[in-house]
PDB file of C-alpha atoms in Angstrom:
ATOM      1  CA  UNK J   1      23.280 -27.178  11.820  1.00 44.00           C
ATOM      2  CA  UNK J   2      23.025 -25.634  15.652  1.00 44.00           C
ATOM      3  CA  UNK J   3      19.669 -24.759  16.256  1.00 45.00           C
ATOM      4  CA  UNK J   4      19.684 -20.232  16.342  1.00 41.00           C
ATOM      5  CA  UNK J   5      17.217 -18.225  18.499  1.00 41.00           C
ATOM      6  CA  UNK J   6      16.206 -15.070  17.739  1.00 44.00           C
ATOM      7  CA  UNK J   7      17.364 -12.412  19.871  1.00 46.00           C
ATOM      8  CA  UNK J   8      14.501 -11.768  23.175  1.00 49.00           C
ATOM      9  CA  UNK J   9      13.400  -8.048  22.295  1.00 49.00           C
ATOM     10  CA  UNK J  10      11.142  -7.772  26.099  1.00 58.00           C
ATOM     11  CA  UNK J  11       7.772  -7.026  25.504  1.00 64.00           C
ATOM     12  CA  UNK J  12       8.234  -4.829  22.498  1.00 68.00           C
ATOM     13  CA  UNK J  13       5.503  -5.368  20.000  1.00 71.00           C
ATOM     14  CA  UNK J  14       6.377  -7.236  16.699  1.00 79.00           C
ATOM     15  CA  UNK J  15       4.520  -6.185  13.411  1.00 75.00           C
ATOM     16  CA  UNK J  16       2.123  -8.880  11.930  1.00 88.00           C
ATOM     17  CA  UNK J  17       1.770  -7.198   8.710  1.00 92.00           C
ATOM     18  CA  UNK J  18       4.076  -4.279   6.796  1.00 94.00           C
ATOM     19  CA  UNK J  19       2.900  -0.617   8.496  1.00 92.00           C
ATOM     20  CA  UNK J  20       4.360   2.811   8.521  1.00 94.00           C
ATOM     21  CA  UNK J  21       6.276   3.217  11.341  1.00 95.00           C
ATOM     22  CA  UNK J  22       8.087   6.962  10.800  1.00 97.00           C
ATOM     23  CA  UNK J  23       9.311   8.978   7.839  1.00 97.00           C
ATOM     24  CA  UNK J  24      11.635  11.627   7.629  1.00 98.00           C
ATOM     25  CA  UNK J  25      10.387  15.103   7.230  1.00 98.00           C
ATOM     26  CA  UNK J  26      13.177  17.621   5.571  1.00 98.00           C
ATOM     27  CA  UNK J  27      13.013  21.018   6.895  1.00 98.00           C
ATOM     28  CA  UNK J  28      15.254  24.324   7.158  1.00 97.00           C
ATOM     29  CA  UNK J  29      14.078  24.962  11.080  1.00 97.00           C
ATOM     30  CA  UNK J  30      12.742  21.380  12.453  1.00 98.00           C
ATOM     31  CA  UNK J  31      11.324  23.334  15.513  1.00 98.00           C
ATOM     32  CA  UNK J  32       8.868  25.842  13.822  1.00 98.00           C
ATOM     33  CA  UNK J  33       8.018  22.792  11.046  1.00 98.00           C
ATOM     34  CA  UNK J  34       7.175  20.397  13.845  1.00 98.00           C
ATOM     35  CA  UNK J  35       5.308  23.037  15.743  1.00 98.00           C
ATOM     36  CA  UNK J  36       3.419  24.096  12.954  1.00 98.00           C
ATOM     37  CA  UNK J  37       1.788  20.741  11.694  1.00 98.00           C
ATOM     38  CA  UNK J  38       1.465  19.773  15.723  1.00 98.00           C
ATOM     39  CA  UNK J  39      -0.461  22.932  15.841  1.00 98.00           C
ATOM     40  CA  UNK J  40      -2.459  22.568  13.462  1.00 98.00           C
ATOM     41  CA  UNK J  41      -3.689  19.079  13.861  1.00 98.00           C
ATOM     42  CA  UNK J  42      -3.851  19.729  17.670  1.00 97.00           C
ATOM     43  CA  UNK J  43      -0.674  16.942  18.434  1.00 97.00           C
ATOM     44  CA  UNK J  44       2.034  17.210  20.131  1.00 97.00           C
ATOM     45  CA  UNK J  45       6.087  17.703  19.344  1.00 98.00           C
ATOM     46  CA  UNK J  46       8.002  15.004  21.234  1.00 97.00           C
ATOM     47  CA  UNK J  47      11.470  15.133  22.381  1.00 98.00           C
ATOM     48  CA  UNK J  48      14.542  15.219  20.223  1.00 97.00           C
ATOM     49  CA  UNK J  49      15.819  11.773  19.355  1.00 96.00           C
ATOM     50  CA  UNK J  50      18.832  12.572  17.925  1.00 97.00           C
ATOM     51  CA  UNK J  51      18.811  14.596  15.259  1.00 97.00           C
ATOM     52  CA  UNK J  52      15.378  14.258  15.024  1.00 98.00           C
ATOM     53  CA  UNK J  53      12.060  15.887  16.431  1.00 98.00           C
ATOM     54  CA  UNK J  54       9.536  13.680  16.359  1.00 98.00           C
ATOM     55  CA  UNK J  55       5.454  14.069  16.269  1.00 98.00           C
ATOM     56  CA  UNK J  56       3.521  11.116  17.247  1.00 96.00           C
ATOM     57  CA  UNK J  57       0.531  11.133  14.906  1.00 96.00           C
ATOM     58  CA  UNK J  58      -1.090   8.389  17.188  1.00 91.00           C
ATOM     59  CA  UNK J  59      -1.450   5.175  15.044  1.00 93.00           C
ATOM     60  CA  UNK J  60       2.186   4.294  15.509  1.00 92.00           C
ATOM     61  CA  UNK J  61       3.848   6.528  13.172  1.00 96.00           C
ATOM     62  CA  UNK J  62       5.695   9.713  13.742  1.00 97.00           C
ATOM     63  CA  UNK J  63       7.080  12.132  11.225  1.00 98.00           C
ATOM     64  CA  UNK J  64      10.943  12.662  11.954  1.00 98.00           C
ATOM     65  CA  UNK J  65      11.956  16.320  11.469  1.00 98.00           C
ATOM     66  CA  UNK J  66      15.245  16.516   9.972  1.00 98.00           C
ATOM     67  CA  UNK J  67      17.218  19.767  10.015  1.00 97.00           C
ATOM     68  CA  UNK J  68      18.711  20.358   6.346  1.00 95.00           C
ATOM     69  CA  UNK J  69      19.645  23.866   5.842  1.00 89.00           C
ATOM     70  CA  UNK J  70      22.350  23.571   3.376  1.00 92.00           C
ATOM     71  CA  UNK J  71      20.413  22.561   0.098  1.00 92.00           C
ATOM     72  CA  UNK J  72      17.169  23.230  -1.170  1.00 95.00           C
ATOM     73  CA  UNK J  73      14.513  20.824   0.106  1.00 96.00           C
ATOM     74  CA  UNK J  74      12.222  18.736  -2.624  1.00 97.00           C
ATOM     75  CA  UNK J  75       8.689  19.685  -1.653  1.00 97.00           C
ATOM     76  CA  UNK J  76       6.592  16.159  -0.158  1.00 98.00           C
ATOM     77  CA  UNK J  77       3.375  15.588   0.298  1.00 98.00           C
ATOM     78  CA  UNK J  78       1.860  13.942   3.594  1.00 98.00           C
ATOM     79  CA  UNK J  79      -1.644  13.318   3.948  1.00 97.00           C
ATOM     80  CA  UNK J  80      -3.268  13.128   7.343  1.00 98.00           C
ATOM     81  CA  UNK J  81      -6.684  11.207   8.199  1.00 97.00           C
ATOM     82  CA  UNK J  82      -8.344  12.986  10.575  1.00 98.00           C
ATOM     83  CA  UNK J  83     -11.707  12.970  12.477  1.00 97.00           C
ATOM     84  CA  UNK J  84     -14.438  14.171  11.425  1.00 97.00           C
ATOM     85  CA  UNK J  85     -15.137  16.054  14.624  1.00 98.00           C
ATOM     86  CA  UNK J  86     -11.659  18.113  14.317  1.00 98.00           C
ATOM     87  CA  UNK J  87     -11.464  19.097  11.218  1.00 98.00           C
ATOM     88  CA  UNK J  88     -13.344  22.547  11.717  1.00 98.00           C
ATOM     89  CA  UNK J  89     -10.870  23.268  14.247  1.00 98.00           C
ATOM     90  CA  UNK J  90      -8.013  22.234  11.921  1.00 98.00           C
ATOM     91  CA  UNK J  91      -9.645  24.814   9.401  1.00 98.00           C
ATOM     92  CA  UNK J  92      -9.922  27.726  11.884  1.00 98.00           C
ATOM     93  CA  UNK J  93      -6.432  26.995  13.377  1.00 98.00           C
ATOM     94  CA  UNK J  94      -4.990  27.513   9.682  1.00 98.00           C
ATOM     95  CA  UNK J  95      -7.447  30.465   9.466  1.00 98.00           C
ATOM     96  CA  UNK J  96      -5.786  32.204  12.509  1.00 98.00           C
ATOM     97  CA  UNK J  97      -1.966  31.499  11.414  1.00 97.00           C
ATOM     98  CA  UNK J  98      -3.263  33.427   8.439  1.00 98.00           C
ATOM     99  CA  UNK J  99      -2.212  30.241   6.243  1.00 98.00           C
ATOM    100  CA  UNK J 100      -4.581  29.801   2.957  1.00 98.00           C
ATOM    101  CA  UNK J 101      -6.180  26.196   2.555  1.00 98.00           C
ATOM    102  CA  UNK J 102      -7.017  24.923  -0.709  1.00 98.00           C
ATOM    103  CA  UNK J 103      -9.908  22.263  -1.969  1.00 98.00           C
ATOM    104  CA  UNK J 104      -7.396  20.931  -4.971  1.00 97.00           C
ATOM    105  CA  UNK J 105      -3.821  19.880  -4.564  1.00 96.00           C
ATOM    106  CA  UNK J 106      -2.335  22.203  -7.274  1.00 96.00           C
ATOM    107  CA  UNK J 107      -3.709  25.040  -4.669  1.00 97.00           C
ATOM    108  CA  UNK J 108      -6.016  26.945  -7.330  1.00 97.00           C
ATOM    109  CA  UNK J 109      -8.903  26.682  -5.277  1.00 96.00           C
ATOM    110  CA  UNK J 110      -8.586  28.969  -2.160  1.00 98.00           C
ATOM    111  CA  UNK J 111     -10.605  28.865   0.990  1.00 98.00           C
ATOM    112  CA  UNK J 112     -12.144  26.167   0.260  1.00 98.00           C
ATOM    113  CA  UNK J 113     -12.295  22.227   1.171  1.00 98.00           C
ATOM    114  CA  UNK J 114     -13.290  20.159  -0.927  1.00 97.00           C
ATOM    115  CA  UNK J 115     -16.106  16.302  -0.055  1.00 97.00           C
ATOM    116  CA  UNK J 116     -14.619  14.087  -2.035  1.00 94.00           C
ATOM    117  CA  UNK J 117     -15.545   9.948  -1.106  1.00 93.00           C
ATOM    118  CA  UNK J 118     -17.699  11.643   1.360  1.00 95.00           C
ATOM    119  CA  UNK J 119     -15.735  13.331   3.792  1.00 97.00           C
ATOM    120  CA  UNK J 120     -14.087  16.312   3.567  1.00 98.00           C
ATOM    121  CA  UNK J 121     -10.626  17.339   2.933  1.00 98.00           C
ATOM    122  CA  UNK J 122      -8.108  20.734   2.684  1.00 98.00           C
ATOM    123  CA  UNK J 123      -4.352  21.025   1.040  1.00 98.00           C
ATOM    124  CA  UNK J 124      -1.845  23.886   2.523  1.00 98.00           C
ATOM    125  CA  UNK J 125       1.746  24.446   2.056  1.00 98.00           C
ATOM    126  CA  UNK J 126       3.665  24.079   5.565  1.00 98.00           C
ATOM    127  CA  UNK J 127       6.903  26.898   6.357  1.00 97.00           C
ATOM    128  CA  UNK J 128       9.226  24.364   3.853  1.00 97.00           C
ATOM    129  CA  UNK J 129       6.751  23.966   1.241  1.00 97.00           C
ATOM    130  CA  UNK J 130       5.682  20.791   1.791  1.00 98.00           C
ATOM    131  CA  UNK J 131       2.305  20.135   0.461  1.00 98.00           C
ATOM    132  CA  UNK J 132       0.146  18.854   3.378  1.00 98.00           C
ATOM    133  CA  UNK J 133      -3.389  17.655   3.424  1.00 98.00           C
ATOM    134  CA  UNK J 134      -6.244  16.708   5.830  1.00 98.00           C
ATOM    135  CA  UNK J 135      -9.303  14.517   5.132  1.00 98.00           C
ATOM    136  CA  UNK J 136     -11.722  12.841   7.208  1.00 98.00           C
ATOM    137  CA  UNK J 137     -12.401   9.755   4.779  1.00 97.00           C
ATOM    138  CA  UNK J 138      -9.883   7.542   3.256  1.00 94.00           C
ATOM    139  CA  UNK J 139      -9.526   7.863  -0.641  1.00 91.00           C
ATOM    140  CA  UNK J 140     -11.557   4.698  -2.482  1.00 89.00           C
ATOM    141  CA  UNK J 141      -8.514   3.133  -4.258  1.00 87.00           C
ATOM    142  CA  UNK J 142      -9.959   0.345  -7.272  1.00 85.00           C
TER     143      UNK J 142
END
């Protein structure tokens, strides 16, 4: 059997272990959902790759907004790790878009964050529904 090479790819990274790389976020404007969650966890929205507008979340994953305005859109959840450090400012930034933050993921709990595994952490819905939450400390899985 002839001896096959793999194709030469430059210098672009090759994974060493199974990681997130993007997922698709559904959305009935992509532009004010990108610029929403960018706002609020102080990011930025890339450039349109395709049909999608990406946000880089900085650990090698982006979220992919995905215009779909002719059927309803299944709610998601996407949990964000943040630091420490910025997660006041997360808080105040949902404060001042007049968008409620809840300590529970059901949203029955208003206003309020709740410390679980020792950090701290806040769910809010996002213009599409999407239930979206930020903690600064990972949850202890057994």
């Amino acid at each position: 059997m002839p001896h096959q090479t793999q194709p030469q790819h430059g210098s672009e990274p090759q994974a060493t272990v199974v990681q997130l790389n993007h997922t698709v976020v559904y959305a009935y404007d992509r532009q004010l959902s990108a610029e929403f969650i960018a706002a609020i966890l102080g990011v930025e929205v890339g450039a349109p790759f395709g049909p999608f507008l990406p946000i880089d979340l900085g650990n090698g994953v982006t979220l992919d907004y995905y215009e779909k305005r002719d059927e309803p859109i299944q709610p998601q959840h996407y949990a964000f790790l943040v630091p420490d450090e910025q997660f006041d400012a997360m808080i105040a930034r949902l404060e001042a878009v007049g968008v409620t933050y809840y300590a529970d993921p059901g949203h029955t709990d208003p206003g309020r964050i709740n410390r679980l595994f020792g950090g701290r952490g806040a769910y809010f819905g996002d213009p599409d529904g999407h239930n979206m939450e930020i903690i600064t400390r990972p949850y202890i899985r057994p």
